[in-house]
Each structure stands twice: as C-alpha cells, then as structure tokens.
Tab-separated table of C-alpha atoms in Angstrom:
chain	number	residue	atom	x	y	z
M	20	UNK	CA	280.705	83.293	104.867
M	21	UNK	CA	281.274	85.131	101.599
M	22	UNK	CA	282.669	83.559	98.424
M	23	UNK	CA	285.896	85.537	98.767
M	24	UNK	CA	286.507	84.353	102.310
M	25	UNK	CA	285.883	80.719	101.277
M	26	UNK	CA	288.301	81.019	98.406
M	27	UNK	CA	291.023	82.479	100.610
M	28	UNK	CA	290.554	79.688	103.138
M	29	UNK	CA	290.705	76.957	100.531
M	30	UNK	CA	293.660	78.293	98.578
M	31	UNK	CA	295.779	79.728	101.377
M	32	UNK	CA	299.125	77.892	101.503
M	33	UNK	CA	299.825	75.668	104.494
M	34	UNK	CA	302.992	76.291	106.528
M	35	UNK	CA	305.970	74.183	105.431
M	36	UNK	CA	306.853	71.277	107.720
M	37	UNK	CA	310.519	70.739	108.513
M	38	UNK	CA	311.851	67.296	107.649
M	39	UNK	CA	313.604	65.540	110.521
M	40	UNK	CA	317.411	65.975	110.392
M	41	UNK	CA	319.060	62.764	109.011
M	42	UNK	CA	322.707	63.517	109.927
M	43	UNK	CA	322.668	61.437	113.105
M	44	UNK	CA	321.109	58.491	111.304
M	45	UNK	CA	323.778	58.676	108.566
M	46	UNK	CA	326.591	58.698	111.118
M	47	UNK	CA	325.113	55.710	112.947
M	48	UNK	CA	324.756	53.822	109.676
M	49	UNK	CA	328.374	54.585	108.724
M	50	UNK	CA	329.570	53.489	112.176
M	51	UNK	CA	327.693	50.180	111.902
M	52	UNK	CA	329.136	49.515	108.430
M	53	UNK	CA	332.624	50.310	109.694
M	54	UNK	CA	332.202	47.865	112.555
M	55	UNK	CA	331.011	45.136	110.199
M	56	UNK	CA	333.891	45.627	107.749
M	57	UNK	CA	336.414	45.985	110.562
M	58	UNK	CA	335.224	42.731	112.089
M	59	UNK	CA	335.383	41.028	108.700
M	60	UNK	CA	338.982	42.145	108.102
M	61	UNK	CA	340.025	41.099	111.612
M	62	UNK	CA	338.572	37.630	111.056
M	63	UNK	CA	340.273	37.436	107.650
M	64	UNK	CA	343.592	38.555	109.113
M	65	UNK	CA	343.353	36.010	111.911
M	66	UNK	CA	342.556	33.256	109.392
M	67	UNK	CA	345.581	34.200	107.258
M	68	UNK	CA	347.914	34.295	110.272
M	69	UNK	CA	346.567	31.021	111.638
M	70	UNK	CA	346.889	29.345	108.246
M	71	UNK	CA	350.432	30.664	107.975
M	72	UNK	CA	351.284	29.269	111.378
M	73	UNK	CA	349.946	25.829	110.423
M	74	UNK	CA	352.033	25.907	107.255
M	75	UNK	CA	355.105	27.009	109.215
M	76	UNK	CA	354.584	24.260	111.801
M	77	UNK	CA	354.162	21.632	109.094
M	78	UNK	CA	357.340	22.728	107.304
M	79	UNK	CA	359.298	22.611	110.563
M	80	UNK	CA	357.996	19.245	111.753
M	81	UNK	CA	358.601	17.589	108.374
M	82	UNK	CA	362.047	19.092	107.809
M	83	UNK	CA	364.720	16.390	107.513
M	84	UNK	CA	368.466	16.513	106.888
M	85	UNK	CA	369.702	15.340	103.476
M	86	UNK	CA	370.594	11.664	103.280
M	87	UNK	CA	374.052	12.344	101.843
M	88	UNK	CA	374.991	15.887	102.818
M	89	UNK	CA	377.771	17.461	100.775
M	90	UNK	CA	378.780	21.086	100.210
M	91	UNK	CA	381.870	23.255	99.906
M	92	UNK	CA	381.650	24.255	103.571
M	93	UNK	CA	379.544	24.124	106.732
M	94	UNK	CA	378.120	26.936	108.857
M	95	UNK	CA	376.601	26.296	112.273
M	96	UNK	CA	374.614	28.981	114.081
M	97	UNK	CA	375.262	28.883	117.811
M	98	UNK	CA	372.417	28.505	120.255
M	99	UNK	CA	372.993	25.038	121.630
M	100	UNK	CA	375.880	22.575	121.963
M	101	UNK	CA	373.923	19.935	120.056
M	102	UNK	CA	374.166	22.088	116.926
M	103	UNK	CA	377.953	22.391	117.220
M	104	UNK	CA	378.341	18.664	117.901
M	105	UNK	CA	376.387	17.881	114.740
M	106	UNK	CA	378.378	20.363	112.647
M	107	UNK	CA	381.720	18.999	113.828
M	108	UNK	CA	380.528	15.473	113.083
M	109	UNK	CA	379.635	16.547	109.539
M	110	UNK	CA	383.115	18.019	109.156
M	111	UNK	CA	384.681	14.764	110.349
M	112	UNK	CA	382.625	12.828	107.810
M	113	UNK	CA	383.765	15.072	104.969
M	114	UNK	CA	380.411	16.735	104.299
M	115	UNK	CA	382.263	20.028	103.921
M	116	UNK	CA	385.850	21.191	103.642
M	117	UNK	CA	385.718	23.769	106.413
M	118	UNK	CA	383.453	24.794	109.293
M	119	UNK	CA	382.431	28.205	110.615
M	120	UNK	CA	380.948	28.329	114.111
M	121	UNK	CA	379.063	31.636	113.976
M	122	UNK	CA	377.943	33.748	116.913
M	123	UNK	CA	380.303	32.464	119.608
M	124	UNK	CA	380.457	34.595	122.742
M	125	UNK	CA	383.775	36.432	123.106
M	126	UNK	CA	384.447	34.776	126.467
M	127	UNK	CA	384.312	31.274	124.926
M	128	UNK	CA	387.647	30.027	123.675
M	129	UNK	CA	388.507	27.703	120.818
M	130	UNK	CA	389.938	25.214	123.308
M	131	UNK	CA	386.684	25.122	125.268
M	132	UNK	CA	384.678	24.375	122.128
M	133	UNK	CA	387.123	21.692	121.025
M	134	UNK	CA	386.982	19.954	124.400
M	135	UNK	CA	383.205	20.259	124.532
M	136	UNK	CA	382.891	18.513	121.158
M	137	UNK	CA	385.691	16.051	122.005
M	138	UNK	CA	387.362	16.833	118.699
M	139	UNK	CA	391.021	16.271	117.825
M	140	UNK	CA	393.232	19.331	117.966
M	141	UNK	CA	394.464	18.918	114.389
M	142	UNK	CA	390.882	19.052	113.047
M	143	UNK	CA	390.230	22.356	114.798
M	144	UNK	CA	393.556	23.871	113.831
M	145	UNK	CA	393.172	23.059	110.147
M	146	UNK	CA	389.500	23.303	109.364
M	147	UNK	CA	387.456	25.205	111.986
M	148	UNK	CA	386.913	28.970	112.190
M	149	UNK	CA	385.297	30.673	115.179
M	150	UNK	CA	383.093	33.701	114.547
M	151	UNK	CA	382.721	36.142	117.433
M	152	UNK	CA	380.941	38.973	115.627
M	153	UNK	CA	377.288	37.864	115.435
M	154	UNK	CA	374.846	38.552	118.256
M	155	UNK	CA	371.639	37.361	116.533
M	156	UNK	CA	370.410	35.607	113.390
M	157	UNK	CA	370.903	38.693	111.227
M	158	UNK	CA	374.465	38.893	112.507
M	159	UNK	CA	374.951	35.185	111.797
M	160	UNK	CA	373.946	35.802	108.183
M	161	UNK	CA	376.341	38.749	107.785
M	162	UNK	CA	379.200	36.929	109.469
M	163	UNK	CA	378.628	33.795	107.392
M	164	UNK	CA	378.354	35.769	104.129
M	165	UNK	CA	381.669	37.525	104.777
M	166	UNK	CA	383.340	34.197	105.515
M	167	UNK	CA	381.804	32.500	102.465
M	168	UNK	CA	382.897	35.195	100.035
M	169	UNK	CA	386.372	35.511	101.506
M	170	UNK	CA	386.931	31.820	100.723
M	171	UNK	CA	384.980	31.620	97.483
M	172	UNK	CA	382.486	28.940	98.518
M	173	UNK	CA	379.437	28.298	96.333
M	174	UNK	CA	377.453	25.823	98.450
M	175	UNK	CA	377.131	25.705	102.241
M	176	UNK	CA	375.453	23.343	104.699
M	177	UNK	CA	373.515	25.309	107.321
M	178	UNK	CA	373.255	23.607	110.717
M	179	UNK	CA	370.730	24.863	113.267
M	180	UNK	CA	367.565	23.690	115.038
M	181	UNK	CA	364.643	22.706	112.825
M	182	UNK	CA	362.339	25.438	114.183
M	183	UNK	CA	365.098	28.028	113.635
M	184	UNK	CA	365.886	26.932	110.068
M	185	UNK	CA	363.237	28.920	108.083
M	186	UNK	CA	364.324	32.260	109.550
M	187	UNK	CA	368.019	31.389	109.274
M	188	UNK	CA	367.700	30.545	105.582
M	189	UNK	CA	365.658	33.705	104.950
M	190	UNK	CA	368.332	35.920	106.503
M	191	UNK	CA	371.184	34.091	104.754
M	192	UNK	CA	369.535	34.307	101.339
M	193	UNK	CA	368.748	37.987	101.893
M	194	UNK	CA	372.397	38.940	102.389
M	195	UNK	CA	373.847	36.323	100.034
M	196	UNK	CA	371.392	35.247	97.302
M	197	UNK	CA	374.162	33.828	95.083
M	198	UNK	CA	375.210	31.036	97.473
M	199	UNK	CA	373.385	27.706	97.654
M	200	UNK	CA	372.357	27.101	101.258
M	201	UNK	CA	371.509	23.483	102.106
M	202	UNK	CA	369.533	23.053	105.355
M	203	UNK	CA	370.742	20.472	107.841
M	204	UNK	CA	368.232	20.696	110.709
M	205	UNK	CA	369.053	19.516	114.195
M	206	UNK	CA	365.967	17.835	115.661
M	207	UNK	CA	365.805	17.953	119.452
M	208	UNK	CA	362.568	15.989	119.561
M	209	UNK	CA	360.308	14.293	117.050
M	210	UNK	CA	357.720	17.021	116.590
M	211	UNK	CA	356.035	15.127	113.774
M	212	UNK	CA	354.856	12.167	115.853
M	213	UNK	CA	354.412	14.001	119.154
M	214	UNK	CA	351.477	16.268	119.988
M	215	UNK	CA	353.729	19.307	120.324
M	216	UNK	CA	350.710	21.652	120.312
M	217	UNK	CA	349.654	20.206	123.683
M	218	UNK	CA	353.118	20.890	125.120
M	219	UNK	CA	353.147	24.494	126.427
M	220	UNK	CA	356.909	24.894	126.009
M	221	UNK	CA	356.959	23.522	122.462
M	222	UNK	CA	353.906	25.563	121.457
M	223	UNK	CA	355.404	28.719	122.953
M	224	UNK	CA	358.661	28.152	121.063
M	225	UNK	CA	356.852	27.578	117.768
M	226	UNK	CA	354.630	30.658	118.153
M	227	UNK	CA	357.575	32.826	119.178
M	228	UNK	CA	359.651	31.681	116.213
M	229	UNK	CA	356.701	32.125	113.834
M	230	UNK	CA	356.330	35.747	114.954
M	231	UNK	CA	360.037	36.253	114.319
M	232	UNK	CA	359.687	34.742	110.841
M	233	UNK	CA	356.847	37.159	110.046
M	234	UNK	CA	358.862	40.115	111.333
M	235	UNK	CA	361.909	39.038	109.322
M	236	UNK	CA	359.784	38.685	106.189
M	237	UNK	CA	358.298	42.172	106.533
M	238	UNK	CA	361.691	43.653	107.350
M	239	UNK	CA	363.369	41.993	104.377
M	240	UNK	CA	360.613	43.020	101.954
M	241	UNK	CA	360.637	46.687	102.925
M	242	UNK	CA	364.284	46.878	103.949
M	243	UNK	CA	363.435	48.779	107.108
M	244	UNK	CA	364.589	48.332	110.672
M	245	UNK	CA	367.384	45.860	109.903
M	246	UNK	CA	369.959	46.011	112.693
M	247	UNK	CA	373.567	45.114	112.024
M	248	UNK	CA	373.421	42.127	114.346
M	249	UNK	CA	377.171	42.392	114.941
M	250	UNK	CA	379.201	43.192	118.023
M	251	UNK	CA	380.988	46.483	118.117
M	252	UNK	CA	384.749	46.590	118.426
M	253	UNK	CA	384.412	47.712	122.051
M	254	UNK	CA	382.189	44.719	122.881
M	255	UNK	CA	384.656	42.324	121.276
M	256	UNK	CA	387.579	43.815	123.174
M	257	UNK	CA	385.648	43.703	126.464
M	258	UNK	CA	384.802	40.053	125.902
M	259	UNK	CA	388.371	39.200	124.974
M	260	UNK	CA	389.727	40.842	128.117
M	261	UNK	CA	387.297	38.841	130.280
M	262	UNK	CA	388.243	35.559	128.647
M	263	UNK	CA	391.903	36.377	129.090
C-alpha cells in the first residue's frame, strides 16, 4: 500500500451517525409529570374539601340558640312544623315584635298554620305575616329582606334547622348586609353527643347541605347563576285558586 493510499484511509471522514429521536421520550416525561402534579392537586383538593366539611359539621353540631333571644322581629324559614312552632313560641315570649313565616305554599292558609301551632287568633291577626313568594333559600332571603326593609327592622332572629343555618345566614347577609341576623337554630337531635357520622340519613343530610353551602359560596362570590327563588304571579294565582 502506498503512502498516499494510507493517508486517505486514515484521514477520510467517517459517515455521520444519526442521534436517536428524543421527541417520544420528552412527551412521555411530560405526561408522567402531568400525572404526578394532577394527582397532587386532586389529593390537595380532597383534603381542603374534607377539612371544610369537618369544620362545617363542627359549626353545625355546636350551634346553640341564644340564652335570652331578643330582636326587632323574627323570620322563620319553612321546611318543617317544628321550626314554625319554635318561632311562634318566641313571638309569644316577646323575643320579637312581629313574625314572618317565609316560603309557605300557596295552598296553605293562615288558619291552618294557626291551628297547627295552637296559637290564639289575636296573636296571628296582630303580629304574624305569611310569605307565599319564596320557593327556596334564596327566595326566603329575598322575601325576608323585602319584609324587613318595608318595616324598618334593624335586627332579626332567624329560625331554621341547625344544619340549614349556615346557608340561610349566607343568603340573608348577601341580599341584606345592613341587617343584624341572629341565628336561632332548631335542633331536631343532639348531633354533638350522637355519632351522627355513623347514621346514614344524618350523614347524607350533612353532606348534601355542605355541598349546597359550597355552591352558595361560589355563586355569591362570583354573582353568577343566582335564581330569583320566588314564585311567579301565575304560580301564586294557581296556588290560591286551589286553596280556595
């Protein structure tokens, strides 16, 4: 072999080798990171929601009526006769000057409510108003706010079930932040001393109400998706014709 041939063999460039394509590896790495972060945020979200539920449950189970309730007026949100009985009893005791029973069905008459609560006719004729407009808690708040402002009240006792109280107060304060709302919870059972979380019905009620509280909070913060919560004129007239 000649010197020239040896030199060409030694110094001839080798063919370039193609590096393996790394696009698939990058995508897999990004997918794995996304899964890890997604799982982390899901765990964090669950922890926040669970902690919020425990706080909600504790506030409900420890909620007690004031020892000496007193306000300008009383508002009871319908949903059970026990609530109305308690509100009428507060009116009898002078805890408020006047009572609004909010969210009564149009087919229910004043006489029926009076007989159900075994109240004297003069008490109902002088000091009890029946609200037929509200169809839900938002409607209760609107109906109560209209009644409060029409009479110039500054402080109001709110009577409803203990588990329903946080959402009721939130809706009332949203539509009427100037009025002082004093909670008077009606306790159907002693949730504080009982293991309510082992009772399927009690646990279901608490979880359902907690979800409603969260929805109400988001709705009130962003001001979106708030229904009127009031019966239309046609619904009121239809109900009145049935009761007649």
